[in-house]
Structure formats: structure tokens, C-alpha cells
Tab-separated table of C-alpha atoms in Angstrom:
chain	number	residue	atom	x	y	z
A	1	UNK	CA	-10.169	41.470	-26.827
A	2	UNK	CA	-7.021	40.131	-26.143
A	3	UNK	CA	-8.055	39.854	-22.552
A	4	UNK	CA	-11.147	38.507	-23.218
A	5	UNK	CA	-9.872	35.503	-25.727
A	6	UNK	CA	-7.590	35.048	-22.531
A	7	UNK	CA	-9.743	34.089	-19.618
A	8	UNK	CA	-12.181	32.477	-21.980
A	9	UNK	CA	-8.746	30.518	-22.356
A	10	UNK	CA	-8.361	30.483	-19.158
A	11	UNK	CA	-11.361	29.588	-17.653
A	12	UNK	CA	-12.212	26.410	-20.394
A	13	UNK	CA	-8.373	25.290	-18.751
A	14	UNK	CA	-9.217	25.783	-15.845
A	15	UNK	CA	-12.730	23.415	-16.313
A	16	UNK	CA	-10.342	20.874	-17.886
A	17	UNK	CA	-8.180	20.675	-15.076
A	18	UNK	CA	-11.043	20.118	-12.688
A	19	UNK	CA	-13.436	17.623	-14.275
A	20	UNK	CA	-9.925	15.619	-15.102
A	21	UNK	CA	-8.671	16.342	-10.921
A	22	UNK	CA	-10.502	13.307	-8.483
A	23	UNK	CA	-9.083	10.485	-12.473
A	24	UNK	CA	-5.700	12.152	-10.967
A	25	UNK	CA	-5.595	11.952	-7.875
A	26	UNK	CA	-8.175	8.351	-7.993
A	27	UNK	CA	-4.517	7.908	-10.270
A	28	UNK	CA	-2.554	8.072	-7.995
A	29	UNK	CA	-3.834	6.277	-4.965
A	30	UNK	CA	-4.250	3.590	-6.609
A	31	UNK	CA	-0.634	3.660	-7.563
A	32	UNK	CA	0.466	3.578	-4.047
A	33	UNK	CA	-1.851	1.311	-3.201
A	34	UNK	CA	-0.320	-1.315	-5.552
A	35	UNK	CA	3.548	-0.477	-4.720
A	36	UNK	CA	2.484	-1.702	-1.491
A	37	UNK	CA	0.924	-4.578	-2.651
A	38	UNK	CA	3.808	-4.549	-5.250
A	39	UNK	CA	6.505	-4.447	-2.359
A	40	UNK	CA	4.514	-6.862	0.331
A	41	UNK	CA	4.366	-10.202	-2.706
A	42	UNK	CA	7.583	-9.650	-2.951
A	43	UNK	CA	9.098	-9.205	0.718
A	44	UNK	CA	10.430	-12.591	1.101
A	45	UNK	CA	12.706	-12.012	-1.880
A	46	UNK	CA	13.883	-7.267	-1.581
A	47	UNK	CA	14.554	-9.033	2.470
A	48	UNK	CA	16.458	-11.549	0.858
A	49	UNK	CA	18.390	-9.288	-1.527
A	50	UNK	CA	19.694	-7.256	1.359
A	51	UNK	CA	21.033	-10.333	2.936
A	52	UNK	CA	22.878	-12.561	0.307
A	53	UNK	CA	23.959	-9.262	-2.031
A	54	UNK	CA	28.162	-8.573	0.010
A	55	UNK	CA	28.944	-4.977	-0.541
A	56	UNK	CA	32.905	-6.578	-0.100
A	57	UNK	CA	32.169	-8.406	-3.518
A	58	UNK	CA	30.296	-5.788	-5.422
A	59	UNK	CA	32.952	-4.009	-7.353
A	60	UNK	CA	30.460	-1.542	-9.876
A	61	UNK	CA	29.237	1.276	-7.953
A	62	UNK	CA	25.546	1.507	-8.738
A	63	UNK	CA	24.202	-2.479	-7.695
A	64	UNK	CA	25.815	-1.916	-3.788
A	65	UNK	CA	23.546	1.577	-4.758
A	66	UNK	CA	20.642	-0.700	-5.105
A	67	UNK	CA	21.448	-2.317	-2.305
A	68	UNK	CA	22.279	0.679	-0.043
A	69	UNK	CA	18.786	1.730	-1.463
A	70	UNK	CA	17.543	-1.735	-0.649
A	71	UNK	CA	18.441	-1.692	2.889
A	72	UNK	CA	16.992	1.592	3.348
A	73	UNK	CA	13.822	0.725	2.367
A	74	UNK	CA	13.147	-2.811	4.495
A	75	UNK	CA	14.167	-1.655	7.456
A	76	UNK	CA	11.139	1.793	6.683
A	77	UNK	CA	9.824	-1.193	5.831
A	78	UNK	CA	10.406	-3.710	8.656
A	79	UNK	CA	9.480	-0.817	11.301
A	80	UNK	CA	6.597	0.486	9.475
A	81	UNK	CA	5.047	-4.265	9.341
A	82	UNK	CA	6.080	-3.392	14.108
A	83	UNK	CA	4.446	0.008	13.989
A	84	UNK	CA	1.478	-1.792	11.769
A	85	UNK	CA	1.936	-5.277	14.320
A	86	UNK	CA	1.226	-3.534	17.129
A	87	UNK	CA	-1.198	-1.331	16.044
A	88	UNK	CA	-3.672	-4.430	15.178
A	89	UNK	CA	-3.212	-6.240	18.449
A	90	UNK	CA	-3.512	-3.196	20.619
A	91	UNK	CA	-7.388	-2.975	19.121
A	92	UNK	CA	-9.744	-4.838	20.175
A	93	UNK	CA	-11.304	-4.811	17.553
A	94	UNK	CA	-10.913	-9.738	15.558
A	95	UNK	CA	-10.732	-8.209	11.662
A	96	UNK	CA	-7.344	-5.559	13.073
A	97	UNK	CA	-5.902	-8.780	14.079
A	98	UNK	CA	-6.700	-10.883	11.620
A	99	UNK	CA	-5.217	-8.112	9.096
A	100	UNK	CA	-1.978	-8.593	11.158
A	101	UNK	CA	-2.058	-12.218	11.009
A	102	UNK	CA	-3.227	-12.399	6.488
A	103	UNK	CA	0.161	-9.919	6.321
A	104	UNK	CA	2.322	-12.575	8.257
A	105	UNK	CA	0.485	-15.426	6.685
A	106	UNK	CA	1.000	-14.435	2.468
A	107	UNK	CA	3.652	-12.672	2.709
A	108	UNK	CA	6.316	-11.943	5.611
A	109	UNK	CA	6.703	-16.197	6.983
A	110	UNK	CA	8.849	-18.803	5.662
A	111	UNK	CA	6.161	-20.778	5.621
A	112	UNK	CA	4.568	-20.313	1.669
A	113	UNK	CA	0.933	-20.793	2.573
A	114	UNK	CA	-1.566	-20.811	0.466
A	115	UNK	CA	-4.814	-18.162	0.590
A	116	UNK	CA	-7.720	-21.052	1.545
A	117	UNK	CA	-4.812	-22.382	4.012
A	118	UNK	CA	-4.350	-19.046	5.997
A	119	UNK	CA	-8.925	-18.258	5.394
A	120	UNK	CA	-9.340	-21.751	6.770
A	121	UNK	CA	-6.337	-21.042	10.051
A	122	UNK	CA	-8.247	-17.779	10.449
A	123	UNK	CA	-11.621	-19.094	10.783
A	124	UNK	CA	-12.985	-16.840	7.233
A	125	UNK	CA	-14.009	-17.321	3.843
A	126	UNK	CA	-12.284	-15.996	0.825
A	127	UNK	CA	-14.127	-13.172	0.465
A	128	UNK	CA	-13.520	-11.536	4.180
A	129	UNK	CA	-9.114	-12.654	2.969
A	130	UNK	CA	-9.606	-10.916	0.151
A	131	UNK	CA	-11.318	-6.997	2.649
A	132	UNK	CA	-8.857	-7.795	4.709
A	133	UNK	CA	-6.128	-8.253	3.286
A	134	UNK	CA	-6.537	-5.243	0.985
A	135	UNK	CA	-8.019	-2.902	4.282
A	136	UNK	CA	-3.949	-4.035	5.751
A	137	UNK	CA	-2.040	-3.175	2.076
A	138	UNK	CA	-4.279	0.089	1.928
A	139	UNK	CA	-4.109	0.560	6.105
A	140	UNK	CA	-0.219	-0.270	4.765
A	141	UNK	CA	0.521	2.070	2.098
A	142	UNK	CA	-0.174	4.855	5.245
A	143	UNK	CA	1.992	3.812	7.221
A	144	UNK	CA	4.789	3.675	4.695
A	145	UNK	CA	4.147	6.248	2.750
A	146	UNK	CA	2.658	8.458	5.467
A	147	UNK	CA	0.197	11.702	4.367
A	148	UNK	CA	0.308	11.012	0.547
A	149	UNK	CA	-1.843	7.702	0.722
A	150	UNK	CA	-4.486	8.938	3.031
A	151	UNK	CA	-7.612	8.713	0.749
A	152	UNK	CA	-9.556	11.008	3.177
A	153	UNK	CA	-7.606	13.872	0.654
A	154	UNK	CA	-10.589	13.066	-2.307
A	155	UNK	CA	-12.552	14.466	-3.071
A	156	UNK	CA	-15.598	12.896	-1.500
A	157	UNK	CA	-18.569	12.824	-3.148
A	158	UNK	CA	-21.650	14.278	-0.969
A	159	UNK	CA	-23.741	11.363	-0.062
A	160	UNK	CA	-27.960	12.129	0.219
A	161	UNK	CA	-29.696	11.367	2.932
A	162	UNK	CA	-33.293	10.881	3.332
A	163	UNK	CA	-34.869	13.848	6.067
């Protein structure tokens, strides 16, 4: 009787975990996407932080440690941005080049450019701008976080096709 109760509890728990699996995976994917979005939004400030905080002027180990961590992360980000630029420019698709241009103009260049101005420069509408920038963030998540950021590891819903 005890084994039957344990088996029943295990079955209930397994069913509950499986039912929550999609939500957990989506939450992790969304968190990485938001991390990349925040990283790019704060790119200029993080670069300035690393460039202008001198380790000689800092006496607190924790602050020095934060500077080193920021430097390592920004070095990685810069390498992945260079890789992303190459990927986009080597593509034969204009939308991929536009994704890099949007990312660069919005987050990297020293010039502060509005979304409308970027859309005008690239001859696209605002909706296209947002579609491209969202795709660029997804692409960057893969470059920055590797396999864990790839959306294909999420279970895909079956698509029914008509005969």
C-alpha cells in the first residue's frame, strides 16, 4: 500500500512539473532576452564605466572587482557585436544588414538617434524597426549566452497542416 501511495504522489508531481515546464522555459528565455535588451540599452554607460574608472583611484576591493567584471563582460560583448556585424554584413539579406544598422545606431554610436530618425535613415517604418530590433536582440542573446539562449530547445507546438 505504501508503494502505491508513493507511486501516485510521484505521478502527480511529475504531471505538475511537466505542465509547468513550458512556462518555466519561456520565463528563462524571456529573462535572457530582457538581459540582452538591458545590456544594449546600457551599453554606452557600461563602456564609460569601464573606460573612466581608474583602478588606481579605487581602494575598495569590491569596486575593483566590479570594474574587472565589467571589463571582462564588455570585452565579450564587443567581440560578439563584432561577430554579429560580420554575420549581418556577410548575409545576402538586406533585413539582416538593417538589424545591425539599427543596433549600432540605437545603442552603440555616440550619437543619440531617435527611433523615427533611424527608421527614416533605413527607409523602414516603425513597426519594421521594432521587429528588426527584437530579432537583433534574440540573435545577440545566442551570441552572448550560447546554446541556452536558443529558442529551439523550447518545446514547439505541433503545427497542423491541411491535406
